Coordinates of C-alpha atoms in Angstrom, one line a residue:
Chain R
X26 CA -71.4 -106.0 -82.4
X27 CA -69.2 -107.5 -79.3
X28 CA -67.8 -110.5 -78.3
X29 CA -70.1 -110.5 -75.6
X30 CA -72.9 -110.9 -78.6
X31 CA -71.4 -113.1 -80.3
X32 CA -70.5 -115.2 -77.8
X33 CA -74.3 -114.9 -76.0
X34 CA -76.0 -115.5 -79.5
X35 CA -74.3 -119.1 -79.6
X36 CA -75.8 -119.1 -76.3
X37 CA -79.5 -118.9 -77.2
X38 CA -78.9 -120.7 -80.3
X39 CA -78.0 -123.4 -77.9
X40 CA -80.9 -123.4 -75.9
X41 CA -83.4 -123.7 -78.6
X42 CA -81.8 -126.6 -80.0
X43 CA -82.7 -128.7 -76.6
X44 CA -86.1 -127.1 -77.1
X45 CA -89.2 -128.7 -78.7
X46 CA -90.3 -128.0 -82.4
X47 CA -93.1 -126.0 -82.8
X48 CA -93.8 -128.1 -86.2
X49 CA -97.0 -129.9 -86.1
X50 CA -96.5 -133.2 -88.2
X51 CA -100.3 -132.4 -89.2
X52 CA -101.2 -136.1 -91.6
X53 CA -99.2 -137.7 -88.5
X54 CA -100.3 -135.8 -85.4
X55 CA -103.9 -133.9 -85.6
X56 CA -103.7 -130.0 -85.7
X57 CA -105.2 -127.9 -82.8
X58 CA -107.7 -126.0 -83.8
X59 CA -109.2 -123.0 -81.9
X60 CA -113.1 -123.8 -80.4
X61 CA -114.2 -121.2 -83.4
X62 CA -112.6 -123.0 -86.0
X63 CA -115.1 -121.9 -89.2
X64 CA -115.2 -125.3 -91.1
X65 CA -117.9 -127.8 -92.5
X66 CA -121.2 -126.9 -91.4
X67 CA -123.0 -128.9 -89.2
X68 CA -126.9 -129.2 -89.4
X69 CA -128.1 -128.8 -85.3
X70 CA -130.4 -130.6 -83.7
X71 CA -133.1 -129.5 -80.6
X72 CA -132.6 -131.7 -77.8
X73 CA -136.0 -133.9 -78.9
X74 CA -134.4 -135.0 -82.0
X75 CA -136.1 -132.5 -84.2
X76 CA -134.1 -130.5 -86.5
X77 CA -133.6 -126.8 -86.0
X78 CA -133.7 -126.2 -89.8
X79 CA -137.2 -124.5 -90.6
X80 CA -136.3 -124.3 -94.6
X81 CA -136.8 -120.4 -94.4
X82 CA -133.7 -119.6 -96.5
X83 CA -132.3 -116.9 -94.6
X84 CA -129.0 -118.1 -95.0
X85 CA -128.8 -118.7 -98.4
X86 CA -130.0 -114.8 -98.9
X87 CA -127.1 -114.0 -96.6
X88 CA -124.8 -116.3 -98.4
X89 CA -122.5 -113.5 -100.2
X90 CA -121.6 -117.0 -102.5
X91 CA -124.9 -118.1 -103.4
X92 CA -123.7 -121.6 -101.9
X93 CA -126.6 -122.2 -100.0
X94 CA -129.7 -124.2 -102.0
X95 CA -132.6 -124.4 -99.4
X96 CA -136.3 -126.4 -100.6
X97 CA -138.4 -126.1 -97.7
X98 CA -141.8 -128.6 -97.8
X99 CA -144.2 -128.4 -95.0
X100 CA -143.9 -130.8 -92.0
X101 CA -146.3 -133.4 -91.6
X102 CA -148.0 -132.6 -88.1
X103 CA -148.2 -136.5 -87.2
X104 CA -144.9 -137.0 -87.6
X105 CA -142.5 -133.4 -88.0
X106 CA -139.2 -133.7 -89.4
X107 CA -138.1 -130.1 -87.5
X108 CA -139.8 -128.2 -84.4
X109 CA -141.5 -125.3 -87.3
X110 CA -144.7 -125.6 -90.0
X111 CA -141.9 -126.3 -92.6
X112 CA -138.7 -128.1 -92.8
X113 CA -135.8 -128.1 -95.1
X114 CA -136.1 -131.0 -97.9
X115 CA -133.3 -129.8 -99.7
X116 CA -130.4 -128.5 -97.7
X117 CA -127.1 -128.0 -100.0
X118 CA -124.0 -125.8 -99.9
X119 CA -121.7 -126.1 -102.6
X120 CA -118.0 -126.0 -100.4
X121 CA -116.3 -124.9 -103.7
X122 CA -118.1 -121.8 -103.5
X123 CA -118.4 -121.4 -99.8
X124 CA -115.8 -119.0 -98.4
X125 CA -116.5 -120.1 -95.0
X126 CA -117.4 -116.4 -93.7
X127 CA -120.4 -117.9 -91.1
X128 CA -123.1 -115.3 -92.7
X129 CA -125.6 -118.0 -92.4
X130 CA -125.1 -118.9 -89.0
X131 CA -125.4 -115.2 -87.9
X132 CA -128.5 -114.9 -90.2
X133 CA -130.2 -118.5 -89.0
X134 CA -133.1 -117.6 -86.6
X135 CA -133.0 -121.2 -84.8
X136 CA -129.8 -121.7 -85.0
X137 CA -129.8 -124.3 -87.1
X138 CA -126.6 -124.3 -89.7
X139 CA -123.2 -123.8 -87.2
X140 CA -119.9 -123.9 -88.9
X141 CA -118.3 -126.6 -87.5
X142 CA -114.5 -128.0 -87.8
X143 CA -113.9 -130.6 -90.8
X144 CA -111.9 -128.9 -93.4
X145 CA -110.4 -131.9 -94.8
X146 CA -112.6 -131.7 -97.8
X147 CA -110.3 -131.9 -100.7
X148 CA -112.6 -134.3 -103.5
X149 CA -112.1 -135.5 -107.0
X150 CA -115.3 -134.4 -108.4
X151 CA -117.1 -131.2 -108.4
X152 CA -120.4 -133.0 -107.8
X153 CA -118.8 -134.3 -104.3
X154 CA -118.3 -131.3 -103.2
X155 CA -121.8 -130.2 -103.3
X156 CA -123.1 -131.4 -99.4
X157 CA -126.4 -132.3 -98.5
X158 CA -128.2 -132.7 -95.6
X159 CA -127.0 -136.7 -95.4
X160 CA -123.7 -134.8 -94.9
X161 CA -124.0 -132.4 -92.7
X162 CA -126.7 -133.7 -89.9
X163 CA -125.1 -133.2 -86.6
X164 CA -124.6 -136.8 -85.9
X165 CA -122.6 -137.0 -89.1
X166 CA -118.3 -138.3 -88.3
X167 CA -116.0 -136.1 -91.1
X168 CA -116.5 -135.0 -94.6
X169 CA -117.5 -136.7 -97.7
X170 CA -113.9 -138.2 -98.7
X171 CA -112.9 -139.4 -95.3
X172 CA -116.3 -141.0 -95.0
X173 CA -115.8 -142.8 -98.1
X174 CA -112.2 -143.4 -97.2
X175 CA -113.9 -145.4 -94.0
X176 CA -116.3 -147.0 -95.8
X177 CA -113.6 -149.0 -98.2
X178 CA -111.2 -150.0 -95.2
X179 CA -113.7 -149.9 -92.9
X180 CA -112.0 -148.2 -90.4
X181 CA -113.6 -145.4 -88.3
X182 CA -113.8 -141.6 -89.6
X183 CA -109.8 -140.3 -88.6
X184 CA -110.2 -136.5 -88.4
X185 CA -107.2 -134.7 -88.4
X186 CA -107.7 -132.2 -85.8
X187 CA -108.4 -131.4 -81.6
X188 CA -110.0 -128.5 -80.4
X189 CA -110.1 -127.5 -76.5
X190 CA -113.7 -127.7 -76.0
X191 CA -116.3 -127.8 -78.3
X192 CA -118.5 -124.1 -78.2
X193 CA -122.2 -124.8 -77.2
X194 CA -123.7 -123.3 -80.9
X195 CA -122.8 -126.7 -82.1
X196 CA -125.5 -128.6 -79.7
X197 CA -124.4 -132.3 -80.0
X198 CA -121.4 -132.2 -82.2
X199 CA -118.8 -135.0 -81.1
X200 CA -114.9 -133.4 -81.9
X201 CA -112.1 -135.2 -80.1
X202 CA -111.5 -132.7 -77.3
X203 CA -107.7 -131.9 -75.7
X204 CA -106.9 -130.0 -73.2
X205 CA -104.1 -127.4 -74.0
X206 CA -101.5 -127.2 -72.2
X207 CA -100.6 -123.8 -70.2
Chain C
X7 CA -36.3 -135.7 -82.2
X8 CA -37.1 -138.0 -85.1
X9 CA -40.1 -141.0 -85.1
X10 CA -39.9 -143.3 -88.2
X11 CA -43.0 -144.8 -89.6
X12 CA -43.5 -148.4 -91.3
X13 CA -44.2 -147.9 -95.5
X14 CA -46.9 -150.0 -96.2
X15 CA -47.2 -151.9 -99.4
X16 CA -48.3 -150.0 -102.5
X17 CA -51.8 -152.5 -103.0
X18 CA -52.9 -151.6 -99.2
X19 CA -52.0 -147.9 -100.0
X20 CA -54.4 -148.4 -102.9
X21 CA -56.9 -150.0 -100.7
X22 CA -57.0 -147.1 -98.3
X23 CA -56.7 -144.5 -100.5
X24 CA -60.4 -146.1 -102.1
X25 CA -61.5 -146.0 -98.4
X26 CA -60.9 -143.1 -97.9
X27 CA -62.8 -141.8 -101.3
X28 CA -65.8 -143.8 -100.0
X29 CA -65.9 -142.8 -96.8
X30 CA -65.7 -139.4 -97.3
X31 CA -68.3 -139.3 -100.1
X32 CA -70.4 -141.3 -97.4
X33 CA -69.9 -139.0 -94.7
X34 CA -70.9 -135.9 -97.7
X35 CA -74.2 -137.4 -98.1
X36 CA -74.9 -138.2 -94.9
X37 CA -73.2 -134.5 -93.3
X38 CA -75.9 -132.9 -95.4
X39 CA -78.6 -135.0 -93.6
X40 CA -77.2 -134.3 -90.5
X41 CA -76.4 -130.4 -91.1
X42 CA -80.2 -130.3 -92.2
X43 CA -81.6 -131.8 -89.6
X44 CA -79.4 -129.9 -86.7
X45 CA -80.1 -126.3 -88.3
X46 CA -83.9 -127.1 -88.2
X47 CA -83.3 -127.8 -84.3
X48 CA -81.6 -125.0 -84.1
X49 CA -84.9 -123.1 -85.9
X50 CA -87.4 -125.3 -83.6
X51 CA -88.1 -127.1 -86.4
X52 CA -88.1 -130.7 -87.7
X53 CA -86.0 -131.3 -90.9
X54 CA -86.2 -133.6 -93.2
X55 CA -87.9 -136.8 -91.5
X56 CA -90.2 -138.3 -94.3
X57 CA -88.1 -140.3 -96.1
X58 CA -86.9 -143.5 -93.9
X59 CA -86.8 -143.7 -90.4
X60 CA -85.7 -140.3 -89.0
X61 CA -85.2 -139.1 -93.1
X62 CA -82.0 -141.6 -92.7
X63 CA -82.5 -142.5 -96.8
X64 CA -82.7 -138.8 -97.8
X65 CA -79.1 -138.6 -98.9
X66 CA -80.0 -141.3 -101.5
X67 CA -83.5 -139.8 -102.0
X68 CA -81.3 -136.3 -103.2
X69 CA -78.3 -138.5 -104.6
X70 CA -81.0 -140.4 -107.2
X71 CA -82.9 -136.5 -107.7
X72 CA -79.2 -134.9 -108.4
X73 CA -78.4 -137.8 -111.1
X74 CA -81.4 -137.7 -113.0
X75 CA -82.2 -134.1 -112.8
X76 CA -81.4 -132.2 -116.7
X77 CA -77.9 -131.2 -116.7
X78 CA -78.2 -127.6 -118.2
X79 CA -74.6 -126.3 -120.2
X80 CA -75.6 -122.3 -120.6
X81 CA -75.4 -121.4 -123.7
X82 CA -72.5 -119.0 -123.5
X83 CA -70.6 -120.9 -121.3
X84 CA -67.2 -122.0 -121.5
X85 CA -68.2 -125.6 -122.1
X86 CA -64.7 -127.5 -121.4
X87 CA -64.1 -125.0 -118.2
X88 CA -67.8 -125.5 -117.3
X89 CA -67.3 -129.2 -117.2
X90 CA -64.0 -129.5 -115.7
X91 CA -64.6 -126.7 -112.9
X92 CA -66.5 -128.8 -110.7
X93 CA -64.6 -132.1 -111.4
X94 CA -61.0 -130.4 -110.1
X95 CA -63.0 -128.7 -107.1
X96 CA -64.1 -132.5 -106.1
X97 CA -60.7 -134.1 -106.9
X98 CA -58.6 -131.9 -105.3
X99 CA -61.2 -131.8 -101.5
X100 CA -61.0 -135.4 -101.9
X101 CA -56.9 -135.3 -102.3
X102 CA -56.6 -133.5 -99.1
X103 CA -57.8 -136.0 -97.1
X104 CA -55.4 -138.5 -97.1
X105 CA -52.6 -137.6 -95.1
X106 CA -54.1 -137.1 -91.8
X107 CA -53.2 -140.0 -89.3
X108 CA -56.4 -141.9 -87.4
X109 CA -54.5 -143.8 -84.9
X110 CA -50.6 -145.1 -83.9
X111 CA -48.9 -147.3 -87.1
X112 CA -50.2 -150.4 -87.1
X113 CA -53.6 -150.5 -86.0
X114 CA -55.5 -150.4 -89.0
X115 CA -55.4 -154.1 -89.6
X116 CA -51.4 -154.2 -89.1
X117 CA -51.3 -151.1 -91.4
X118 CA -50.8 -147.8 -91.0
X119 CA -53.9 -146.0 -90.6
X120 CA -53.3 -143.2 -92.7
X121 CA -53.4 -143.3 -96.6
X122 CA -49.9 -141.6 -97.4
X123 CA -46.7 -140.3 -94.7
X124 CA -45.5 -137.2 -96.1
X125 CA -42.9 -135.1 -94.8
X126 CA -44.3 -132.3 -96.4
X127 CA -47.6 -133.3 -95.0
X128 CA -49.1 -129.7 -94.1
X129 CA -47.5 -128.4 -97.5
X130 CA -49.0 -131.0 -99.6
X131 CA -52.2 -130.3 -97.4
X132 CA -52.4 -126.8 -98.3
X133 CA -51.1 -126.8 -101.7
X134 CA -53.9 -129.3 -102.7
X135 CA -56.9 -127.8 -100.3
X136 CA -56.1 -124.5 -102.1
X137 CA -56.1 -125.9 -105.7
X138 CA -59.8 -126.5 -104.9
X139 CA -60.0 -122.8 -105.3
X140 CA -59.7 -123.3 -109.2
X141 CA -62.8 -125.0 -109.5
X142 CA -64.8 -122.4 -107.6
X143 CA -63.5 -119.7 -109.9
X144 CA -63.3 -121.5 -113.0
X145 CA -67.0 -122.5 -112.6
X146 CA -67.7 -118.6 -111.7
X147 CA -65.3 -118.0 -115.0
X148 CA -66.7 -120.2 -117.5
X149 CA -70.7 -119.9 -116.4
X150 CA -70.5 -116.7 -118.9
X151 CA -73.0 -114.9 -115.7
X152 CA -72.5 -112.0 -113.6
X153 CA -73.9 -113.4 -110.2
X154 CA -71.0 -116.4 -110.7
X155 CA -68.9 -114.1 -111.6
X156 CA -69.1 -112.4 -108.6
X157 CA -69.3 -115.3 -106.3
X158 CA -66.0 -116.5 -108.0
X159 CA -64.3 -113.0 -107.3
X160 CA -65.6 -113.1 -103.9
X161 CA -63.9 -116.2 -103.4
X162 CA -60.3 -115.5 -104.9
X163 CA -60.3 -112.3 -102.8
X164 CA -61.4 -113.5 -99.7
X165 CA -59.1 -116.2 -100.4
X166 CA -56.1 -114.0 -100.8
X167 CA -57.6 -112.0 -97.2
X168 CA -57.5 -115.2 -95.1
X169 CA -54.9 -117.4 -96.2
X170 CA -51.9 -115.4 -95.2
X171 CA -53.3 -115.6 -91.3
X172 CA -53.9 -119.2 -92.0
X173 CA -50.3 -119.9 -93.6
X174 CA -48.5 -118.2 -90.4
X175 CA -50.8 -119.5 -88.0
X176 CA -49.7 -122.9 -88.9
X177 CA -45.9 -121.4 -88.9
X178 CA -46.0 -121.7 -84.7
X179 CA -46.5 -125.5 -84.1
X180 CA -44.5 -126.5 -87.2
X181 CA -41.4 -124.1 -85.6
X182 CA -41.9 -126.0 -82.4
X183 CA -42.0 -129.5 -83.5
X184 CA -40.0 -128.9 -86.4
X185 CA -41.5 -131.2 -88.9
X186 CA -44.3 -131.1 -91.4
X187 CA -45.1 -134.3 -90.9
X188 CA -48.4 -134.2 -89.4
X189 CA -47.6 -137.9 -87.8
X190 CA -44.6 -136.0 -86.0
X191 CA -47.0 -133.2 -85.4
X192 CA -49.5 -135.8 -83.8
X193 CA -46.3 -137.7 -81.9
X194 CA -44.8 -134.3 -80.6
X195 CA -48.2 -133.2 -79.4
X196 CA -48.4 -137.2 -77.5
X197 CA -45.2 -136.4 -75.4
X198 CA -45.3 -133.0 -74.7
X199 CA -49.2 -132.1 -74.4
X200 CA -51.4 -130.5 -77.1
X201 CA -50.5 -127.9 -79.3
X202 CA -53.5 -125.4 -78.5
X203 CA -51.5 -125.1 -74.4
X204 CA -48.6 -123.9 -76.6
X205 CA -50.1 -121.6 -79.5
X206 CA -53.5 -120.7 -78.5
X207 CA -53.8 -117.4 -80.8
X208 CA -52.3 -119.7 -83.6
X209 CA -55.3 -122.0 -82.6
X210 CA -57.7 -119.4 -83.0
X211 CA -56.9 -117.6 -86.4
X212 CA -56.7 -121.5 -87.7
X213 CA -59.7 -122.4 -86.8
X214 CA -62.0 -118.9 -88.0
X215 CA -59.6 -119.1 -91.0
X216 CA -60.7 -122.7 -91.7
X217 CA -64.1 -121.5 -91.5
X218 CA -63.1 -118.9 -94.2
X219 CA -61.9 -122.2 -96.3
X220 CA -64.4 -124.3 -96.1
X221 CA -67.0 -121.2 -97.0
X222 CA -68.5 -121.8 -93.5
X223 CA -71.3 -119.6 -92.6
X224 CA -69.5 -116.3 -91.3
X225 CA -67.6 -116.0 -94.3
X226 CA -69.3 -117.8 -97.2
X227 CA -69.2 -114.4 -99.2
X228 CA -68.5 -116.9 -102.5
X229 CA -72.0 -118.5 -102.4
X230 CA -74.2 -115.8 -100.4
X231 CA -77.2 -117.2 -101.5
X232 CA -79.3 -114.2 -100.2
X233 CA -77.4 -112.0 -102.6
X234 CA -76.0 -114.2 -105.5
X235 CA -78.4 -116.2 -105.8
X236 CA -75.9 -119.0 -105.0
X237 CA -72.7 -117.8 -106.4
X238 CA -70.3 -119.4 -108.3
X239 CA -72.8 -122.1 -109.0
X240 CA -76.0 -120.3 -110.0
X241 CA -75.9 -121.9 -113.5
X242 CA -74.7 -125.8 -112.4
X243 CA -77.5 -127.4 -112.2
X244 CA -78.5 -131.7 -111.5
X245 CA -75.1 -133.9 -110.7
X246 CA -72.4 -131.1 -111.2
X247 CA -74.1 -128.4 -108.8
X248 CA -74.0 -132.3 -106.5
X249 CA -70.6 -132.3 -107.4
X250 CA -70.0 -128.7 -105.7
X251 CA -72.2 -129.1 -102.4
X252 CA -69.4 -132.4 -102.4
X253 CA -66.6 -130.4 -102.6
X254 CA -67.9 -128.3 -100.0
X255 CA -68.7 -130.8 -97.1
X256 CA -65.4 -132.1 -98.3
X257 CA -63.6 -129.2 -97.0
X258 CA -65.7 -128.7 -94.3
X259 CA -65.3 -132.6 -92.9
X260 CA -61.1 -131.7 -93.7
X261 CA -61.1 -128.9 -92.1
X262 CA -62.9 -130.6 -88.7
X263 CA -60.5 -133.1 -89.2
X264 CA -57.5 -131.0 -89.3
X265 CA -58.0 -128.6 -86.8
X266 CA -57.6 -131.6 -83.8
X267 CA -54.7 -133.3 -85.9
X268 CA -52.7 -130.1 -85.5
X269 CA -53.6 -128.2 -82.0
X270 CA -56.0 -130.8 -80.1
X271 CA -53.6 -134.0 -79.9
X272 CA -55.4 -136.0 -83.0
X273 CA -56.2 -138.9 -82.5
X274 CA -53.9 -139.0 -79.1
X275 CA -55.7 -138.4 -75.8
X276 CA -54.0 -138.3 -72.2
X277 CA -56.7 -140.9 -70.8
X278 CA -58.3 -144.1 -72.5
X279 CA -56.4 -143.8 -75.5
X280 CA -58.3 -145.5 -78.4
X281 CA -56.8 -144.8 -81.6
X282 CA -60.1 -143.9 -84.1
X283 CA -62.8 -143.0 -81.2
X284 CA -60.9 -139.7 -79.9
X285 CA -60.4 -138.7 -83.6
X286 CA -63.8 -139.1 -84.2
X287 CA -65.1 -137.6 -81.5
X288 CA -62.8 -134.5 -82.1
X289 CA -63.8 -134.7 -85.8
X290 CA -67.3 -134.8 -84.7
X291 CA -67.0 -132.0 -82.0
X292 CA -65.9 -129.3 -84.6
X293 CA -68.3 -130.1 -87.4
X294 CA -71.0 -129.7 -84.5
X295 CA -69.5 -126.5 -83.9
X296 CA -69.5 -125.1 -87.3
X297 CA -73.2 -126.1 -87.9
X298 CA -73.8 -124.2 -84.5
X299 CA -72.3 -121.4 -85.7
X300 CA -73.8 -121.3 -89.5
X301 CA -76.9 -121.3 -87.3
X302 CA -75.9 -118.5 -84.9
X303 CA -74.2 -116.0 -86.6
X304 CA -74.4 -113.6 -90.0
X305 CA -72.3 -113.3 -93.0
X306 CA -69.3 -111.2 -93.0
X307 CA -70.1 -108.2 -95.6
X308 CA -67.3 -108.4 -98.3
X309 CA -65.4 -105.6 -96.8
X310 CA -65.3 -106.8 -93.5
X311 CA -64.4 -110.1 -94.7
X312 CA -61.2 -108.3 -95.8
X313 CA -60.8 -106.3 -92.9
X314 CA -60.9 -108.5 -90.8
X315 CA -58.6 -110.7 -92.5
X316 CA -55.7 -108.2 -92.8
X317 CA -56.5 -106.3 -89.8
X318 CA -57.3 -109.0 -87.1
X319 CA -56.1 -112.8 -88.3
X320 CA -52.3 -111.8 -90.3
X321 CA -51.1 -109.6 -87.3
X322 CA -52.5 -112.0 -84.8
X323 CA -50.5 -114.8 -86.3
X324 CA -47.7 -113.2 -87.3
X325 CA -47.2 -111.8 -83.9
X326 CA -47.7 -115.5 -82.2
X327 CA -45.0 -116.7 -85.1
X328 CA -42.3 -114.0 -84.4
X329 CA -43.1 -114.9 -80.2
X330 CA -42.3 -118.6 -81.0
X331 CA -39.4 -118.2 -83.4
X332 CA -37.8 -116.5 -80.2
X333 CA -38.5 -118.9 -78.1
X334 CA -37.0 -121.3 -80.7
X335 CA -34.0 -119.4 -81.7
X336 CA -32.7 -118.3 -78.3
X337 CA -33.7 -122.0 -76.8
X338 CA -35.9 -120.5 -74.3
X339 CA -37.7 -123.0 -71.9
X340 CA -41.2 -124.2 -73.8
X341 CA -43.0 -123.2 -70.7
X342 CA -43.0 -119.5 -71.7
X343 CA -45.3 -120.3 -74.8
X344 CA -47.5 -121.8 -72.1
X345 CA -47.7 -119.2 -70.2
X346 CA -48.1 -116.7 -72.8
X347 CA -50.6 -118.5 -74.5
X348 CA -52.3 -118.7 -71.2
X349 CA -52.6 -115.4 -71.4
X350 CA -54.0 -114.8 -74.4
X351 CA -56.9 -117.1 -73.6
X352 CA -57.3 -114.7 -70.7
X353 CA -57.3 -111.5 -72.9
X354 CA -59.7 -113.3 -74.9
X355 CA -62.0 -114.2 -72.2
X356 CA -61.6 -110.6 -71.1
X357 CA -63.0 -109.5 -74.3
X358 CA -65.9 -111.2 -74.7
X359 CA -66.6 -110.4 -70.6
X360 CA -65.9 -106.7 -71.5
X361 CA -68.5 -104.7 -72.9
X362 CA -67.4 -101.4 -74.3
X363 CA -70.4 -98.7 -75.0
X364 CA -71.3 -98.9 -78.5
X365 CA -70.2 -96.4 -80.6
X366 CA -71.6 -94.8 -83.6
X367 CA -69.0 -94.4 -86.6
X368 CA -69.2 -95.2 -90.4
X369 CA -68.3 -98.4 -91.7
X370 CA -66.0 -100.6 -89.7
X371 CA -66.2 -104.3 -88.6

């Protein structure tokens, strides 16, 4: 150890106190999340407006949580609810028990359940935790509590996060988008 | 060459004296804001900045936590030393203060803006900043705990390591003024240019020896949180563990304030004098400085503390001491301090310029 350290160490000290913090205020200023952030699923849609979801229960056999509660019921052919014979009636995952791990969307074979980015999910009940379909439809703004959070001010869904660009598996999923800088 | 000073009546003496205890207990709470905040710039971080705008009411967010916190009394404690320790550590930081000067006589209202004019200034000074020492190592004494035990040993040894260059350091500018007074010090400095031009090694060893006293980052052995779990005051807890970080920032604001009353000028400046601003400013400057440096640099291990101490800071300031007592005794023109102090900035400068190869040897600082 030398002078020259010493005196050089005060040096970069110096420099990073002009320097930005890397702290991200997160409840203030929204985090920024990476495009394959693995949060709240999202429920896709084809570009017709049927859903993707053909009720076959792949995922929940992939599930290593047994999260996933599928009920398929066949579609009515006047008027089809997805683009197969059946549809999901049911479609719940339990996000206590969900470890986020994407299984099911590897094991989908239409693509249907895509892991999305919500994660503010933290509820009061266990019940509320449970997510149906109603929740997780792609046209669906945030999780359960910020949802009812909006509904009692009746301010618009704030989610708490921006990510670059939002990848294509999530077919008509609205996430406030920001470009990174270099 | 002798300045006299009004006396000011004993009520205003009062008065400031109560000003002083204020502001300084003010300036505590709010140096621990600001030390927090700078470090975690220092760190690219934040700091606190939730409570208030820019965390401004966290000192009274941690003042109301620190009262009503339990106050613990360990069971084998000493319980009248326990008590006491951290009540003479306070009293005697907060004594200190008072005799530095904040501007010319007369411009604190029409008073003198300094609590007490002592000719025996620096004495009293150092006699009460040391007495602070008790209360570190009776607290370490009395919490009946090894870790406090050790922090308080620490302490009385490092003390013994440092003070000796701090006592002669302070011998060159009181041999060249020839007064204790630290208004005379301030005067001399006003006529015939700061101290720090005459006794620059004296300057140095002060100021990393005042570091040493306040238990400033390179040498705050005593409380070495990584290692002792916080030292002498691992068993205070709630308002008397309060009363300890106070005693602390205490010295540390003293020491900031002393350093500029005896070798930068004090509260003099050649151009735009204004009697409190420069003082501030200075004040300001070296607390910024030792907050850079507790976030720059290591801890001194307990050996090199010593060594350091006895090897580098006492020979360093006795030689400057025996170089100005010649220049005072044979009546030698002033101008050769200057240029010899000169050159010791230079040899410093060389120093840190010069990089030797390292070499690998056992132990050593």
């Amino acid at each position: 150890m030398t002078l020259k350290a010493l005196a050089q160490s005060l040096g970069i000290t110096l420099k990073y106190l002009f320097s930005k913090p890397v702290t991200v205020p997160y409840p203030d200023a929204p985090v920024a999340l990476k495009p394959r952030f693995h949060g709240r699923h999202v429920l896709t849609r084809h570009p017709n407006g049927l859903e993707k979801c053909i009720g076959c229960s792949l995922c929940a056999a992939a599930c290593p949580a047994y999260a996933i509660y599928v009920e398929p019921a066949e579609n009515d052919p006047e008027n089809p609810v997805s683009a197969g014979e059946r549809y999901a009636k049911v479609y719940e995952i339990n996000m206590l028990r969900c470890i986020f791990c994407g299984l099911c969307e590897e094991a989908c074979p239409t693509g249907a359940i895509v892991l999305g980015y919500d994660f503010e999910m933290a509820d009061y009940q266990y019940s509320d935790l449970i997510y149906g379909k109603e929740d997780m439809l792609v046209d669906v703004v945030g999780t359960k509590p910020q949802r009812r959070e909006a509904k009692m001010t009746g301010k618009p869904v704030k989610v708490g996060y921006v990510v670059p660009y939002v990848r294509p598996e999530l077919e008509g999923f609205k996430a406030p988008t920001e470009r990174r800088k270099p | 060459m002798t300045w006299s000073y009004p006396v000011d009546p004993y009520w205003m003496v009062a008065l400031k004296a109560l000003l002083v205890v204020v502001g300084l207990l003010t300036a505590f709470a709010f140096m621990t804001l600001i030390e927090r905040r700078l470090l975690a710039r220092f760190q690219v971080r934040m700091g606190p900045n939730r409570v208030g705008p820019f965390g401004l009411f966290q000192p009274i967010a941690d003042a109301i936590k620190s009262i009503f916190k339990e106050d613990l009394v360990v069971e084998r404690a000493d319980k009248v030393l326990f008590v006491l320790a951290p009540l003479l550590g306070v009293v005697f930081a907060l004594l200190a203060f008072g005799a530095i000067p904040f501007g010319p006589p007369g411009s604190f209202f029409g008073y003198s803006p300094w609590v007490v004019n002592l000719d025996l200034g620096l004495l009293y000074l150092f006699a009460v900043s040391e007495m602070a020492i008790y209360g570190i190592f009776l607290a370490g004494w009395a919490s009946g705990s090894k870790y406090s035990l050790l922090g308080s040993l620490r302490s009385s040894a490092s003390l013994i390591s440092y003070e000796l260059g701090l006592g002669l350091a302070l011998l060159a500018p009181v041999l060249l003024v020839g007064s204790l007074n630290l208004n005379d010090l301030v005067n001399w400095q006003k006529e015939n240019g700061w101290l720090l031009l005459y006794a620059f090694p004296a300057f140095l060893v002060y100021a990393i020896a005042a570091l040493a006293e306040a238990a400033r980052t390179p040498f705050d052995l005593p409380e070495a949180e990584q290692e002792l779990v916080g030292g002498y005051h691992t068993e205070y807890s709630s308002i008397k563990w309060a009363l300890f970080q106070m005693t602390e920032y205490i010295h540390f604001i003293t020491a900031s304030a002393l350093i500029p009353t005896l070798f930068l000028g004090g509260w003099t400046m050649p151009v735009l004098e204004v009697p409190y601003l420069w003082m501030f400013l200075k004040i300001a400057f070296f607390l910024f400085l030792f907050i850079w440096i507790r976030a720059t640099w290591f801890r001194l291990r307990y050996d090199q503390l010593l060594r350091f101490g006895w090897g580098f800071l006492f020979p360093v300031a006795l030689l400057w001491f025996l170089v100005t007592a010649f220049v005072v005794a044979l009546d030698l023109p002033r101008t050769y301090l200057l240029y010899l102090s000169a050159l010791s900035f230079l040899a410093l400068m060389g120093a840190v310029l010069y990089t030797p190869k390292p070499v690998r040897k056992g132990g050593g600082a």
